[in-house]
PDB file of C-alpha atoms and ligand atoms in Angstrom:
ATOM      1  CA  MET A  65      11.753  -5.702   9.067  1.00  0.00           C
ATOM      2  CA  ARG A  66      13.097  -2.658   7.281  1.00  0.00           C
ATOM      3  CA  VAL A  67      10.251  -1.191   5.251  1.00  0.00           C
ATOM      4  CA  ALA A  68      10.122   1.236   2.346  1.00  0.00           C
ATOM      5  CA  VAL A  69       6.790   2.969   1.819  1.00  0.00           C
ATOM      6  CA  PHE A  70       6.067   3.908  -1.793  1.00  0.00           C
ATOM      7  CA  VAL A  71       3.727   6.879  -2.231  1.00  0.00           C
ATOM      8  CA  SER A  72       2.397   9.191  -4.915  1.00  0.00           C
ATOM      9  CA  GLY A  73       0.063  11.632  -3.185  1.00  0.00           C
ATOM     10  CA  ARG A  74      -1.629  12.685   0.023  1.00  0.00           C
ATOM     11  CA  GLY A  75       0.140  10.265   2.362  1.00  0.00           C
ATOM     12  CA  SER A  76      -2.540   9.617   4.974  1.00  0.00           C
ATOM     13  CA  ASN A  77      -1.713   5.899   5.077  1.00  0.00           C
ATOM     14  CA  LEU A  78       1.967   6.761   5.457  1.00  0.00           C
ATOM     15  CA  LEU A  79       1.065   9.022   8.375  1.00  0.00           C
ATOM     16  CA  ARG A  80      -0.908   6.216  10.023  1.00  0.00           C
ATOM     17  CA  LEU A  81       2.072   3.886   9.638  1.00  0.00           C
ATOM     18  CA  ILE A  82       4.347   6.489  11.201  1.00  0.00           C
ATOM     19  CA  GLU A  83       1.911   6.961  14.086  1.00  0.00           C
ATOM     20  CA  ALA A  84       1.626   3.205  14.539  1.00  0.00           C
ATOM     21  CA  GLN A  85       5.400   2.851  14.658  1.00  0.00           C
ATOM     22  CA  ARG A  86       5.605   5.596  17.292  1.00  0.00           C
ATOM     23  CA  ALA A  87       2.910   3.859  19.323  1.00  0.00           C
ATOM     24  CA  ASN A  88       4.787   0.552  19.093  1.00  0.00           C
ATOM     25  CA  GLU A  89       1.957  -0.910  17.030  1.00  0.00           C
ATOM     26  CA  LEU A  90       4.000  -1.846  13.978  1.00  0.00           C
ATOM     27  CA  GLY A  91       5.471  -5.061  15.343  1.00  0.00           C
ATOM     28  CA  ALA A  92       9.059  -5.538  14.222  1.00  0.00           C
ATOM     29  CA  ALA A  93       8.640  -3.169  11.270  1.00  0.00           C
ATOM     30  CA  THR A  94      10.485   0.121  10.936  1.00  0.00           C
ATOM     31  CA  ILE A  95       9.871   2.647   8.190  1.00  0.00           C
ATOM     32  CA  ASP A  96      13.347   3.170   6.822  1.00  0.00           C
ATOM     33  CA  LEU A  97      12.604   4.916   3.560  1.00  0.00           C
ATOM     34  CA  VAL A  98       9.793   6.731   1.787  1.00  0.00           C
ATOM     35  CA  VAL A  99       9.886   6.835  -2.002  1.00  0.00           C
ATOM     36  CA  SER A 100       7.639   9.006  -4.135  1.00  0.00           C
ATOM     37  CA  ASN A 101       7.388   9.080  -7.906  1.00  0.00           C
ATOM     38  CA  ARG A 102       5.883  12.572  -7.706  1.00  0.00           C
ATOM     39  CA  PRO A 103       7.867  15.591  -6.472  1.00  0.00           C
ATOM     40  CA  ASP A 104       4.694  17.376  -5.321  1.00  0.00           C
ATOM     41  CA  ALA A 105       3.396  14.499  -3.191  1.00  0.00           C
ATOM     42  CA  ALA A 106       2.256  15.711   0.224  1.00  0.00           C
ATOM     43  CA  ALA A 107       3.458  12.342   1.506  1.00  0.00           C
ATOM     44  CA  LEU A 108       7.070  13.486   0.971  1.00  0.00           C
ATOM     45  CA  THR A 109       6.481  16.480   3.223  1.00  0.00           C
ATOM     46  CA  ILE A 110       4.920  14.213   5.855  1.00  0.00           C
ATOM     47  CA  ALA A 111       7.905  11.863   5.692  1.00  0.00           C
ATOM     48  CA  ARG A 112      10.463  14.635   6.045  1.00  0.00           C
ATOM     49  CA  ALA A 113       8.496  16.355   8.825  1.00  0.00           C
ATOM     50  CA  HIS A 114       8.772  13.117  10.769  1.00  0.00           C
ATOM     51  CA  GLY A 115      12.496  12.808  10.161  1.00  0.00           C
ATOM     52  CA  LEU A 116      12.276   9.886   7.766  1.00  0.00           C
ATOM     53  CA  ALA A 117      14.604   9.335   4.855  1.00  0.00           C
ATOM     54  CA  ALA A 118      12.609  10.313   1.811  1.00  0.00           C
ATOM     55  CA  THR A 119      13.465  10.425  -1.847  1.00  0.00           C
ATOM     56  CA  CYS A 120      11.684  11.371  -5.010  1.00  0.00           C
ATOM     57  CA  ILE A 121      12.244   9.361  -8.171  1.00  0.00           C
ATOM     58  CA  PRO A 122      10.054  10.979 -10.820  1.00  0.00           C
ATOM     59  CA  HIS A 123       9.021   8.323 -13.329  1.00  0.00           C
ATOM     60  CA  ARG A 124       8.624  10.964 -16.044  1.00  0.00           C
ATOM     61  CA  GLU A 125      12.363  11.588 -16.056  1.00  0.00           C
ATOM     62  CA  PHE A 126      13.112   8.065 -17.272  1.00  0.00           C
ATOM     63  CA  THR A 127      12.817   6.865 -20.817  1.00  0.00           C
ATOM     64  CA  SER A 128      11.668   3.387 -19.824  1.00  0.00           C
ATOM     65  CA  ARG A 129       9.974   1.631 -16.941  1.00  0.00           C
ATOM     66  CA  THR A 130      13.030  -0.576 -16.476  1.00  0.00           C
ATOM     67  CA  LEU A 131      15.291   2.448 -15.978  1.00  0.00           C
ATOM     68  CA  PHE A 132      12.798   3.978 -13.537  1.00  0.00           C
ATOM     69  CA  GLU A 133      12.524   0.750 -11.598  1.00  0.00           C
ATOM     70  CA  ASN A 134      16.281   0.232 -11.538  1.00  0.00           C
ATOM     71  CA  GLU A 135      16.512   3.606  -9.835  1.00  0.00           C
ATOM     72  CA  LEU A 136      13.895   2.497  -7.311  1.00  0.00           C
ATOM     73  CA  LEU A 137      15.873  -0.678  -6.650  1.00  0.00           C
ATOM     74  CA  SER A 138      19.103   1.323  -6.247  1.00  0.00           C
ATOM     75  CA  ALA A 139      17.423   3.460  -3.585  1.00  0.00           C
ATOM     76  CA  LEU A 140      16.365   0.364  -1.632  1.00  0.00           C
ATOM     77  CA  GLU A 141      19.677  -1.434  -1.584  1.00  0.00           C
ATOM     78  CA  PRO A 142      21.835   0.840   0.609  1.00  0.00           C
ATOM     79  CA  ARG A 143      19.064   0.973   3.205  1.00  0.00           C
ATOM     80  CA  ARG A 144      18.772  -2.829   3.184  1.00  0.00           C
ATOM     81  CA  ILE A 145      15.025  -2.663   2.647  1.00  0.00           C
ATOM     82  CA  GLU A 146      13.301  -5.980   3.351  1.00  0.00           C
ATOM     83  CA  ALA A 147       9.680  -5.187   2.557  1.00  0.00           C
ATOM     84  CA  ILE A 148       7.733  -2.613   0.576  1.00  0.00           C
ATOM     85  CA  VAL A 149       4.344  -1.105   1.361  1.00  0.00           C
ATOM     86  CA  LEU A 150       2.563   0.573  -1.530  1.00  0.00           C
ATOM     87  CA  ALA A 151       0.450   3.271   0.104  1.00  0.00           C
ATOM     88  CA  GLY A 152      -1.226   5.168  -2.699  1.00  0.00           C
ATOM     89  CA  PHE A 153       1.630   4.493  -5.127  1.00  0.00           C
ATOM     90  CA  MET A 154       0.146   5.042  -8.576  1.00  0.00           C
ATOM     91  CA  ARG A 155       2.595   3.064 -10.710  1.00  0.00           C
ATOM     92  CA  VAL A 156       2.378  -0.607 -11.585  1.00  0.00           C
ATOM     93  CA  LEU A 157       5.535  -2.545 -10.738  1.00  0.00           C
ATOM     94  CA  SER A 158       6.781  -4.729 -13.568  1.00  0.00           C
ATOM     95  CA  PRO A 159       7.753  -8.419 -13.460  1.00  0.00           C
ATOM     96  CA  HIS A 160      11.369  -7.204 -13.649  1.00  0.00           C
ATOM     97  CA  PHE A 161      10.988  -5.291 -10.365  1.00  0.00           C
ATOM     98  CA  LEU A 162       9.082  -8.113  -8.685  1.00  0.00           C
ATOM     99  CA  ALA A 163      11.708 -10.654  -9.707  1.00  0.00           C
ATOM    100  CA  THR A 164      14.562  -8.472  -8.491  1.00  0.00           C
ATOM    101  CA  PHE A 165      13.193  -7.425  -5.094  1.00  0.00           C
ATOM    102  CA  SER A 166      12.967 -10.564  -3.014  1.00  0.00           C
ATOM    103  CA  GLY A 167      10.965  -9.356   0.008  1.00  0.00           C
ATOM    104  CA  PRO A 168       7.218  -9.061   0.432  1.00  0.00           C
ATOM    105  CA  ILE A 169       5.422  -6.187  -1.275  1.00  0.00           C
ATOM    106  CA  VAL A 170       1.939  -5.261  -0.097  1.00  0.00           C
ATOM    107  CA  ASN A 171      -0.614  -2.809  -1.439  1.00  0.00           C
ATOM    108  CA  THR A 172      -3.716  -1.255   0.041  1.00  0.00           C
ATOM    109  CA  HIS A 173      -6.675  -0.877  -2.286  1.00  0.00           C
ATOM    110  CA  PRO A 174     -10.010   0.854  -1.600  1.00  0.00           C
ATOM    111  CA  SER A 175     -12.427  -1.909  -2.608  1.00  0.00           C
ATOM    112  CA  LEU A 176     -13.205  -5.505  -1.781  1.00  0.00           C
ATOM    113  CA  LEU A 177     -11.049  -7.156  -4.422  1.00  0.00           C
ATOM    114  CA  PRO A 178     -11.424  -8.805  -6.838  1.00  0.00           C
ATOM    115  CA  ALA A 179     -14.240  -6.279  -7.329  1.00  0.00           C
ATOM    116  CA  PHE A 180     -13.211  -2.913  -8.711  1.00  0.00           C
ATOM    117  CA  PRO A 181      -9.466  -3.040  -9.322  1.00  0.00           C
ATOM    118  CA  GLY A 182      -7.808   0.025 -10.818  1.00  0.00           C
ATOM    119  CA  ALA A 183      -7.472   3.694 -10.082  1.00  0.00           C
ATOM    120  CA  HIS A 184     -11.169   4.561  -9.569  1.00  0.00           C
ATOM    121  CA  ALA A 185     -12.283   1.817  -7.239  1.00  0.00           C
ATOM    122  CA  VAL A 186     -14.613   3.911  -5.080  1.00  0.00           C
ATOM    123  CA  ARG A 187     -16.272   5.619  -8.051  1.00  0.00           C
ATOM    124  CA  ASP A 188     -16.667   2.294  -9.844  1.00  0.00           C
ATOM    125  CA  ALA A 189     -18.202   0.591  -6.796  1.00  0.00           C
ATOM    126  CA  LEU A 190     -20.725   3.412  -6.336  1.00  0.00           C
ATOM    127  CA  ALA A 191     -21.616   3.430 -10.027  1.00  0.00           C
ATOM    128  CA  TYR A 192     -22.152  -0.330  -9.942  1.00  0.00           C
ATOM    129  CA  GLY A 193     -24.547   0.067  -7.039  1.00  0.00           C
ATOM    130  CA  VAL A 194     -22.924  -2.228  -4.501  1.00  0.00           C
ATOM    131  CA  LYS A 195     -24.268  -2.066  -0.948  1.00  0.00           C
ATOM    132  CA  VAL A 196     -20.994  -3.075   0.688  1.00  0.00           C
ATOM    133  CA  SER A 197     -17.472  -2.114  -0.273  1.00  0.00           C
ATOM    134  CA  GLY A 198     -14.297  -1.813   1.752  1.00  0.00           C
ATOM    135  CA  VAL A 199     -10.560  -2.193   1.707  1.00  0.00           C
ATOM    136  CA  THR A 200      -8.181  -4.946   0.683  1.00  0.00           C
ATOM    137  CA  VAL A 201      -4.557  -5.316   1.693  1.00  0.00           C
ATOM    138  CA  HIS A 202      -2.868  -7.779  -0.633  1.00  0.00           C
ATOM    139  CA  PHE A 203       0.477  -9.035  -1.799  1.00  0.00           C
ATOM    140  CA  VAL A 204       1.594  -7.494  -5.046  1.00  0.00           C
ATOM    141  CA  ASP A 205       2.079  -9.728  -8.035  1.00  0.00           C
ATOM    142  CA  GLU A 206       2.231  -9.099 -11.754  1.00  0.00           C
ATOM    143  CA  SER A 207      -1.498  -8.451 -12.074  1.00  0.00           C
ATOM    144  CA  LEU A 208      -3.259  -5.148 -11.442  1.00  0.00           C
ATOM    145  CA  ASP A 209      -4.583  -5.330  -7.855  1.00  0.00           C
ATOM    146  CA  GLY A 210      -4.852  -9.103  -8.230  1.00  0.00           C
ATOM    147  CA  GLY A 211      -2.286 -10.521  -5.818  1.00  0.00           C
ATOM    148  CA  PRO A 212      -3.097 -12.831  -2.884  1.00  0.00           C
ATOM    149  CA  ILE A 213      -5.412 -11.162  -0.366  1.00  0.00           C
ATOM    150  CA  ILE A 214      -4.006 -10.755   3.146  1.00  0.00           C
ATOM    151  CA  ALA A 215      -6.857  -8.920   4.873  1.00  0.00           C
ATOM    152  CA  GLN A 216     -10.086  -7.139   4.054  1.00  0.00           C
ATOM    153  CA  ALA A 217     -12.500  -4.920   5.941  1.00  0.00           C
ATOM    154  CA  CYS A 218     -16.054  -4.126   4.930  1.00  0.00           C
ATOM    155  CA  VAL A 219     -17.634  -0.691   4.733  1.00  0.00           C
ATOM    156  CA  ASP A 220     -21.385  -0.288   4.183  1.00  0.00           C
ATOM    157  CA  VAL A 221     -22.455   1.910   1.289  1.00  0.00           C
ATOM    158  CA  ALA A 222     -25.156   4.401   2.319  1.00  0.00           C
ATOM    159  CA  GLU A 223     -27.940   5.567  -0.019  1.00  0.00           C
ATOM    160  CA  HIS A 224     -26.773   9.170   0.134  1.00  0.00           C
ATOM    161  CA  ASP A 225     -23.069   8.349  -0.349  1.00  0.00           C
ATOM    162  CA  THR A 226     -20.980  10.367  -2.761  1.00  0.00           C
ATOM    163  CA  GLU A 227     -17.570   9.258  -3.967  1.00  0.00           C
ATOM    164  CA  GLU A 228     -16.042  11.582  -1.364  1.00  0.00           C
ATOM    165  CA  SER A 229     -18.102  10.375   1.594  1.00  0.00           C
ATOM    166  CA  LEU A 230     -17.604   6.698   0.798  1.00  0.00           C
ATOM    167  CA  ALA A 231     -13.897   7.206   0.106  1.00  0.00           C
ATOM    168  CA  ALA A 232     -13.514   8.867   3.512  1.00  0.00           C
ATOM    169  CA  ARG A 233     -15.032   5.900   5.363  1.00  0.00           C
ATOM    170  CA  ILE A 234     -13.011   3.410   3.340  1.00  0.00           C
ATOM    171  CA  LEU A 235      -9.873   5.420   4.092  1.00  0.00           C
ATOM    172  CA  ALA A 236     -10.614   5.202   7.823  1.00  0.00           C
ATOM    173  CA  ALA A 237     -10.862   1.430   7.436  1.00  0.00           C
ATOM    174  CA  GLU A 238      -7.527   1.355   5.566  1.00  0.00           C
ATOM    175  CA  HIS A 239      -5.912   3.365   8.335  1.00  0.00           C
ATOM    176  CA  ALA A 240      -6.986   0.729  10.834  1.00  0.00           C
ATOM    177  CA  LEU A 241      -6.127  -2.317   8.741  1.00  0.00           C
ATOM    178  CA  LEU A 242      -2.817  -1.505   7.049  1.00  0.00           C
ATOM    179  CA  PRO A 243      -0.695  -1.089  10.219  1.00  0.00           C
ATOM    180  CA  GLN A 244      -2.124  -4.333  11.609  1.00  0.00           C
ATOM    181  CA  VAL A 245      -1.121  -6.187   8.455  1.00  0.00           C
ATOM    182  CA  VAL A 246       2.369  -4.675   8.408  1.00  0.00           C
ATOM    183  CA  ALA A 247       2.827  -5.658  12.060  1.00  0.00           C
ATOM    184  CA  SER A 248       1.713  -9.233  11.338  1.00  0.00           C
ATOM    185  CA  LEU A 249       4.061  -9.514   8.362  1.00  0.00           C
ATOM    186  CA  SER A 250       6.963  -8.145  10.368  1.00  0.00           C
ATOM    187  CA  ARG A 251       6.474 -10.827  13.004  1.00  0.00           C
ATOM    188  CA  GLY A 252       6.113 -13.532  10.378  1.00  0.00           C
ATOM    189  CA  ASP A 253       2.609 -14.191  11.699  1.00  0.00           C
ATOM    190  CA  TYR A 254       1.191 -15.474   8.448  1.00  0.00           C
ATOM    191  CA  LEU A 255       1.059 -18.519   6.266  1.00  0.00           C
ATOM    192  CA  ARG A 256       0.906 -18.282   2.513  1.00  0.00           C
ATOM    193  CA  GLU A 257      -0.279 -21.212   0.455  1.00  0.00           C
ATOM    194  CA  GLY A 258      -0.747 -20.273  -3.146  1.00  0.00           C
ATOM    195  CA  ARG A 259      -3.379 -17.563  -3.175  1.00  0.00           C
ATOM    196  CA  ARG A 260      -4.491 -18.227   0.388  1.00  0.00           C
ATOM    197  CA  VAL A 261      -2.937 -16.141   3.125  1.00  0.00           C
ATOM    198  CA  VAL A 262      -3.733 -16.787   6.777  1.00  0.00           C
ATOM    199  CA  ILE A 263      -2.817 -14.410   9.562  1.00  0.00           C
ATOM    200  CA  THR A 264      -1.809 -16.692  12.392  1.00  0.00           C
ATOM    201  CA  GLU A 265      -1.545 -14.215  15.264  1.00  0.00           C
ATOM    202  CA  GLY A 266      -2.635 -10.684  16.006  1.00  0.00           C
ATOM    203  CA  LYS A 267      -6.030  -9.332  15.217  1.00  0.00           C
ATOM    204  CA  CYS A 268      -6.641  -8.286  11.668  1.00  0.00           C
ATOM    205  CA  ALA A 269     -10.135  -6.846  11.616  1.00  0.00           C
ATOM    206  CA  THR A 270     -12.542  -8.341   9.121  1.00  0.00           C
ATOM    207  CA  THR A 271     -15.362  -5.856   9.662  1.00  0.00           C
ATOM    208  CA  ILE A 272     -15.197  -2.198  10.643  1.00  0.00           C
TER     209      ILE A 272
HETATM  210  C1  GRF B 556      -5.745   4.949  -0.621  1.00  0.00           C
HETATM  211  O1  GRF B 556      -7.139   4.961  -0.651  1.00  0.00           O
HETATM  212  C2  GRF B 556      -5.202   3.688  -1.248  1.00  0.00           C
HETATM  213  O2  GRF B 556      -6.037   2.597  -1.074  1.00  0.00           O
HETATM  214  C3  GRF B 556      -5.165   4.030  -2.702  1.00  0.00           C
HETATM  215  O3  GRF B 556      -4.753   5.368  -2.727  1.00  0.00           O
HETATM  216  C4  GRF B 556      -5.153   6.010  -1.529  1.00  0.00           C
HETATM  217  C5  GRF B 556      -3.940   6.636  -0.945  1.00  0.00           C
HETATM  218  O4  GRF B 556      -4.244   7.561   0.061  1.00  0.00           O
HETATM  219  N1  GRF B 556      -4.315   3.115  -3.414  1.00  0.00           N
HETATM  220  P1  GRF B 556      -3.101   8.225   0.908  1.00  0.00           P
HETATM  221  O5  GRF B 556      -2.118   8.849  -0.056  1.00  0.00           O
HETATM  222  O6  GRF B 556      -2.468   7.175   1.761  1.00  0.00           O
HETATM  223  O7  GRF B 556      -3.798   9.283   1.736  1.00  0.00           O
END
């Protein structure tokens, strides 16, 4: 399964995926392209340092989302990309993109969805006062962080937690979960029935 990883920032999930691939823990998945919408994304440096094909398509340079997304799609085609992993990619993909790209697209999100979608999930969860949060890896659909859930892992919220401390523990959980999900998808080890997704083999953690 030829995978493109879409990024916008730090790239720690990308790095975990690269490490998992090197350790033969990514099933039949290979990271064949990294795409950033931000030229200054550290993730681009990580990709290039590991010898991966990496390209920057800055959304600001396009006058419409369709033109931006057409450029994304053009980057995928020559590399015959079969699946996309959104790993900290801070743009919402439109119905046009989702209808055009036929393979699975998954996203990792730092909360237990459907609680706390959006860009400030950790801050929002802390402000709400939840005692448990976590990570969700889900298929991407037209909604914001609302696609069918593939796997989740719980992270306890401590009394003294700050946004930074909680985010760090959730990130560690993401680093464990995301490669497992990508490996399962690459082997076709899942069933999808409407919103319900069942991993049929492998060991996707439910609690960390
Ligand atoms: C992760 O917490 C992910 O859930 C969220 O953005 C963060 C990306 O981190 N969507 P990184 O760039 O992979 O380090």
